Each structure stands twice: as C-alpha cells, then as structure tokens.
CSV table of C-alpha atoms in Angstrom, one decimal:
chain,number,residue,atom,x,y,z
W,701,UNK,CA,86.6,209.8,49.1
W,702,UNK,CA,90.4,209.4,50.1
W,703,UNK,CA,89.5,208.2,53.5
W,704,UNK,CA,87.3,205.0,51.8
W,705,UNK,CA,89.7,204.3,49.1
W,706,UNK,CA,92.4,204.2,51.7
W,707,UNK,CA,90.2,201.8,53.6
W,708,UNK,CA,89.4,199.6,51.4
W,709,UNK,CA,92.8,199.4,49.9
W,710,UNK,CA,94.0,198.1,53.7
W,711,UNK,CA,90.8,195.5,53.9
W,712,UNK,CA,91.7,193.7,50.4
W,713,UNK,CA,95.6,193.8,52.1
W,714,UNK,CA,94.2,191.8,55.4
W,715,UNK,CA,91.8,189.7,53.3
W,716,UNK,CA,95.0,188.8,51.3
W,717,UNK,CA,97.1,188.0,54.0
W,718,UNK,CA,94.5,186.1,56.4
W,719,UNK,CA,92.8,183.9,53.2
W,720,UNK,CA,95.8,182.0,53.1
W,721,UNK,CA,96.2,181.1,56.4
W,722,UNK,CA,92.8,180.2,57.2
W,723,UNK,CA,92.4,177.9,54.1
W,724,UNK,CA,95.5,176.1,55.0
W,725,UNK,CA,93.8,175.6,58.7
W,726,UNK,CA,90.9,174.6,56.8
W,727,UNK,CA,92.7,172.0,54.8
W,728,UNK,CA,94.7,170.6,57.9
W,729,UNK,CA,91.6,170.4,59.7
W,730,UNK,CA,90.1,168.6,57.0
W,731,UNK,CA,92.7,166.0,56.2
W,732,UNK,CA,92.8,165.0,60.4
W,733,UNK,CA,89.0,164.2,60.0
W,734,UNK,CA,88.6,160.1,59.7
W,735,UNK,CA,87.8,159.7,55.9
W,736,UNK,CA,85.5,156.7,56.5
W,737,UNK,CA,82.2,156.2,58.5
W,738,UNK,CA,83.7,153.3,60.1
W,739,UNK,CA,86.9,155.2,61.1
W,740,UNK,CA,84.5,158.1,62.8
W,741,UNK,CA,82.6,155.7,64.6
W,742,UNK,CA,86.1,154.1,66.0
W,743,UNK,CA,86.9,157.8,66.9
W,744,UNK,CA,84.0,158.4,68.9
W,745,UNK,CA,85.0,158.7,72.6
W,746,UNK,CA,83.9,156.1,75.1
W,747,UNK,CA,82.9,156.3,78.8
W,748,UNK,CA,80.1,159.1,78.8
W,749,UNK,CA,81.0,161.4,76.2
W,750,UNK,CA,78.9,160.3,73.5
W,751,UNK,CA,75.1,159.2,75.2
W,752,UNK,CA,74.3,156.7,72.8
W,753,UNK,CA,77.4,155.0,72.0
W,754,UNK,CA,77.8,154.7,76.0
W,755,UNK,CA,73.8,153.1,76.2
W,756,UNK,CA,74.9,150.9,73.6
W,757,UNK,CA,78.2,149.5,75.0
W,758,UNK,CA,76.7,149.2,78.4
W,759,UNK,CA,73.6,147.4,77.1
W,760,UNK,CA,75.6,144.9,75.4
W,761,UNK,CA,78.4,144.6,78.5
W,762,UNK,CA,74.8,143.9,80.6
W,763,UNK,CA,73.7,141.1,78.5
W,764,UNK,CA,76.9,139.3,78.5
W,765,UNK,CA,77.3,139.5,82.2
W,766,UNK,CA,73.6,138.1,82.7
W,767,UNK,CA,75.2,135.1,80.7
W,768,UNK,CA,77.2,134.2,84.3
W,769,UNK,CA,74.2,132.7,85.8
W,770,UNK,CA,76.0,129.6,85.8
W,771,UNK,CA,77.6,130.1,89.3
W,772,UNK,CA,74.0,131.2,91.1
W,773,UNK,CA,72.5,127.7,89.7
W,774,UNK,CA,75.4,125.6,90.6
W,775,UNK,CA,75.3,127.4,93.9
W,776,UNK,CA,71.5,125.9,94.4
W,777,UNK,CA,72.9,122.4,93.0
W,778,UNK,CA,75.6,122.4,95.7
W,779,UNK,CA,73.4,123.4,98.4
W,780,UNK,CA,70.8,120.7,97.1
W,781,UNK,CA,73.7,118.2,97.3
W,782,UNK,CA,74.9,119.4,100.8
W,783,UNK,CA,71.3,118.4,101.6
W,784,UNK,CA,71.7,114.9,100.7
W,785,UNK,CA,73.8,113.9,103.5
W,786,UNK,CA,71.2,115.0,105.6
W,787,UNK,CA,68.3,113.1,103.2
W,788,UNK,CA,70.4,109.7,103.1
W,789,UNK,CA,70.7,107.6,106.2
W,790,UNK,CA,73.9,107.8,108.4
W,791,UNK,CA,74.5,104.2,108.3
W,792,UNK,CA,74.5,103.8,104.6
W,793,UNK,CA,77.8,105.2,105.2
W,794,UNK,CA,79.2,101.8,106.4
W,795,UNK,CA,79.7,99.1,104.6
W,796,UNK,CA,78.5,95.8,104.9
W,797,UNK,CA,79.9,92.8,104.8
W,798,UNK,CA,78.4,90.2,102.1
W,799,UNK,CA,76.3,93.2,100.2
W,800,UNK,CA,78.6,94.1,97.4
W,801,UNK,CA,75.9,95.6,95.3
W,802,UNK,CA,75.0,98.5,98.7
W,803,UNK,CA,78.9,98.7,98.7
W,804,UNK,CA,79.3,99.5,95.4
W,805,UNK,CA,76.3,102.0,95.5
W,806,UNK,CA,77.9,103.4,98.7
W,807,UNK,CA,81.2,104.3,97.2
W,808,UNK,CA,79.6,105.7,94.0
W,809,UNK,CA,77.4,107.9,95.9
W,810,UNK,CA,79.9,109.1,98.3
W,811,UNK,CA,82.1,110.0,95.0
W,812,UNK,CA,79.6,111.7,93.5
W,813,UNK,CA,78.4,113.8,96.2
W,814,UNK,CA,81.8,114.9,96.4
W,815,UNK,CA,82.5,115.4,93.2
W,816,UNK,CA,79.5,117.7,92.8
W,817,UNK,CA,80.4,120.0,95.5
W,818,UNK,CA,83.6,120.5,94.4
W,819,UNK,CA,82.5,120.9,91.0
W,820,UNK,CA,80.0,123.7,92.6
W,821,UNK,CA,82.4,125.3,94.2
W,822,UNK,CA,84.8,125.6,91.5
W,823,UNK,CA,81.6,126.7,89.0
W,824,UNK,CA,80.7,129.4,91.7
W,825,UNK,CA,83.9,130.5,92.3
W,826,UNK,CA,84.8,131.1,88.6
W,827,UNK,CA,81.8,133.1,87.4
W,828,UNK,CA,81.6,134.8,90.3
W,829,UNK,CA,85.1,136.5,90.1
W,830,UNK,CA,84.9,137.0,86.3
W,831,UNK,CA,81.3,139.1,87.2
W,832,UNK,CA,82.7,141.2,90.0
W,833,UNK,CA,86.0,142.2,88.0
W,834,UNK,CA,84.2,142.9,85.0
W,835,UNK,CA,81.0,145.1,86.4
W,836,UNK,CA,84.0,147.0,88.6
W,837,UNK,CA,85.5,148.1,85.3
W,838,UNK,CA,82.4,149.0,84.1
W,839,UNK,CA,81.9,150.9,87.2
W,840,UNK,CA,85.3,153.0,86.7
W,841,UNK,CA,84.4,153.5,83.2
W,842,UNK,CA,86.8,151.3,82.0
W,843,UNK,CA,85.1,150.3,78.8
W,844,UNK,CA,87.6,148.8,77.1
W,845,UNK,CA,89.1,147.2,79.5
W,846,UNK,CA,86.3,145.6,80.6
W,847,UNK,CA,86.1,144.2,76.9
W,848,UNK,CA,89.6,142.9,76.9
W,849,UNK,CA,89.7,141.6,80.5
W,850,UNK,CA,85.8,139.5,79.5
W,851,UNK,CA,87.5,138.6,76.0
W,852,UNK,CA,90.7,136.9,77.8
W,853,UNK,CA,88.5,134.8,80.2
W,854,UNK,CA,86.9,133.1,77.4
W,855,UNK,CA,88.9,129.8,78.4
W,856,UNK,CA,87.8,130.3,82.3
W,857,UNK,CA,84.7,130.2,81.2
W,858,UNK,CA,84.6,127.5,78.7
W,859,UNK,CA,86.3,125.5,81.6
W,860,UNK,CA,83.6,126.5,84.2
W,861,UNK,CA,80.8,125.8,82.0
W,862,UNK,CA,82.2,122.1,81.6
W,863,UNK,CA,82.2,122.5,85.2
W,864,UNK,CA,78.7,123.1,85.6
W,865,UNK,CA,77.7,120.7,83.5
W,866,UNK,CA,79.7,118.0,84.9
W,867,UNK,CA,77.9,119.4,88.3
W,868,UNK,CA,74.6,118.8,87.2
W,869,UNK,CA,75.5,115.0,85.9
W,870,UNK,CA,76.9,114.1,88.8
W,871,UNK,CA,74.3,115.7,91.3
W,872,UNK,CA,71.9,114.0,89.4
W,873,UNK,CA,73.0,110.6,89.5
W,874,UNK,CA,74.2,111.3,93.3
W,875,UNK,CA,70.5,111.6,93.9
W,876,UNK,CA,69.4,108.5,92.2
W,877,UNK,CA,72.0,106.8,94.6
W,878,UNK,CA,70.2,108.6,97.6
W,879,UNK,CA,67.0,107.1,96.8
W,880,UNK,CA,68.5,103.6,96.6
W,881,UNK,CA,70.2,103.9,99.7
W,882,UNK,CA,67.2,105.4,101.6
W,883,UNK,CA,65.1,102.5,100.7
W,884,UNK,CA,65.2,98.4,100.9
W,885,UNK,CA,64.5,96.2,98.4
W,886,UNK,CA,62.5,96.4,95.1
W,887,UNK,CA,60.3,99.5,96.4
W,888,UNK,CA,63.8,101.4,96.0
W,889,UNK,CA,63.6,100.6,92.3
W,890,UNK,CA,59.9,101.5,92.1
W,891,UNK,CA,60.6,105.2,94.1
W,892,UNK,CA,63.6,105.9,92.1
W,893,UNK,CA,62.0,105.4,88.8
W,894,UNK,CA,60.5,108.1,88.1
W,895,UNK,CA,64.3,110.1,89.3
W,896,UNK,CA,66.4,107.9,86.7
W,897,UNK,CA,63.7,108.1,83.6
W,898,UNK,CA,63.5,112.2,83.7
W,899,UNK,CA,67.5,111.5,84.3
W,900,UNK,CA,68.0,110.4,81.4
W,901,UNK,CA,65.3,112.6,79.1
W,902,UNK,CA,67.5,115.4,80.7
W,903,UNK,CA,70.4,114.2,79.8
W,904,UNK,CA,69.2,113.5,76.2
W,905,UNK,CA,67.7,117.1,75.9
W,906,UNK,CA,70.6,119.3,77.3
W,907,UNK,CA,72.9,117.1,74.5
W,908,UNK,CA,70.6,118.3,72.1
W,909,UNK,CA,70.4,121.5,73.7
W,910,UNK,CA,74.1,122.2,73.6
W,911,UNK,CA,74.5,120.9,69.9
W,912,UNK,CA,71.8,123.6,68.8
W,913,UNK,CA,74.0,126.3,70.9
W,914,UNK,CA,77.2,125.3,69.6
W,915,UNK,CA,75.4,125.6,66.0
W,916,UNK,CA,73.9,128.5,65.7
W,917,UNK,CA,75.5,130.7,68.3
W,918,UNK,CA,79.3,129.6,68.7
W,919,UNK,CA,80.0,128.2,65.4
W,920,UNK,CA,81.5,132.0,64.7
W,921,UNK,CA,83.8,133.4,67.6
W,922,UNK,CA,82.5,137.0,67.5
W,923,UNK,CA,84.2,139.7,69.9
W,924,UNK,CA,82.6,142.4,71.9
C-alpha cells in the first residue's frame, strides 16, 4: 500500500510538471497555424509536395502556354509569303516605263512581302522564346517563377500579337498583289476577286472578333 501511494504521489508530480509545458507547445503550435482558409491555401507548398495543388498549377501554366500559337501560324504565313516570290513572275520585278498603275502595284507588293516576313519573323521569334523560358521553369519546378517571368512578358506579347496581326494584313493584301501581277488585263481583276472579297469579310470578322475578346476576356487584367 506504501509502494502505490508512493507511486502515485510521483505520477501527479510528473503530470504537474509536463501539463504545463505541453499546453504551452500546444498553444504555440496553434497560434503559428494560418488563421484563415485563404492563408492555408497560400501556405501550401508548391513544386510536388501537395498532388493536387501541383495538377492544378500545371494545368493552368499548360493552358496559357497553348495560348502562344501565334508564332507556329505566323511561321506558316511567312513561309506562305516566302512562296510568293516564287508564285509571282521574275519580271514583275522591273519596272516599266509608261505603266504607272504595274509600278505602283510593284512597289506595294514588294513592300508588303517584306513587311510580312519581317513581321513573321519577329511574331516567331517572340512567342517562341517566351514558350521555351517559361516550360524550362516549369521543368525545374520553378513555379513561381514561371508565373512572374509569363506575368512580366505581358507587353512582349501584346507587341507580338500586334505583330501577327499586322502579318496577316499585310500577307493578305501581298497576295492580292501577286494575283495582279501574275495576270494581264481585266482577267486579273476577274481571278483576284474572289482573293479581295473573302479579304475583306476577314478583315471585318477578326475586328469583330477581337472586340468580342477584348470584351469579355481582357476587360479585367487577371494574374496567374
């Protein structure tokens, strides 16, 4: 009977002094937990740790990059308007005296032609580098600062978008001019019809087309 009232006396003496301790770690562990939903979210580890929020971000890092298609189309454009030198007769090259209306056509295409491949070029060259920094990020695990790095080229690629759509204008007009050139006389104007009427329905439906966009998507500037 002295044995167990000696033991217990010494377990209420431990409980005594441990209690204390272990409810101040308690509390301290407590109080470093975020307080908010939204604050444990934020506290989440990236790169892998969490399955799910890593699925998410990469899902949504995949989407945006498949919005840089931009450079593989203008790619096809300038290749397309590579071609035209080959599609338009050498010798429409030079001009001719007393033909001011071929002259004029002559000079305009040669401007445009140009003007598309160096719009191609630039189009290309932009999305192209934007793409293969921002998926090598992704490919270290460098979540965040794959967002930051895609966030900061927002103005390269507002400037290559007008880019690519300056491309296609110009490559599409180039190749009304082609068609002109190719041909003599009024049958010109009866083979390039059809080339200048979907022109301009084009032209008329990507307005409308990038009104609608700049509505409903980019009227609010959301980040990743």
């Amino acid at each position: 009977a002295i044995s167990l009232r000696v033991v217990v006396e010494h377990r209420i003496e431990i409980e005594e002094m441990i209690i204390p301790f272990v409810t101040k770690a308690a509390v301290q562990s407590a109080a470093a937990l975020p307080q908010s939903p939204a604050a444990f979210i934020a506290a989440i580890p990236r790169g892998g740790a969490v399955a799910a929020a890593a699925a998410f971000d990469m899902g949504l890092a995949k989407t945006r990059l498949e919005g840089l298609a931009y450079g593989t189309v203008t790619a096809l454009i300038t290749s397309a308007a590579l071609n035209l030198f080959k599609f338009a007769d050498g010798k429409n090259s030079k001009l001719m005296a007393n033909d001011r209306f071929n002259n004029i056509l002559k000079i305009t295409f040669g401007i445009l032609l140009a003007s598309t491949v160096s719009l191609g070029i630039y189009t290309t060259a932009i999305f192209t580098i934007i793409g293969i920094y921002s998926k090598t990020a992704l490919g270290m695990g460098h979540t965040t600062d794959f967002i930051t790095f895609f966030n900061s080229c927002e103005k390269f690629r507002h400037y290559g978008f007008r880019s690519f759509v300056a491309c296609l204008a110009s490559f599409s007009i180039s190749w009304v001019c082609a068609l002109l050139l190719t041909y003599e006389e009024e049958t010109r104007w009866l083979i390039a019809l059809p080339a200048i009427l979907v022109g301009v329905m084009g032209f008329l439906h990507y307005k409308e087309l990038f009104a609608l966009a700049s509505t409903l998507i980019y009227s609010s500037s959301c980040e990743m």
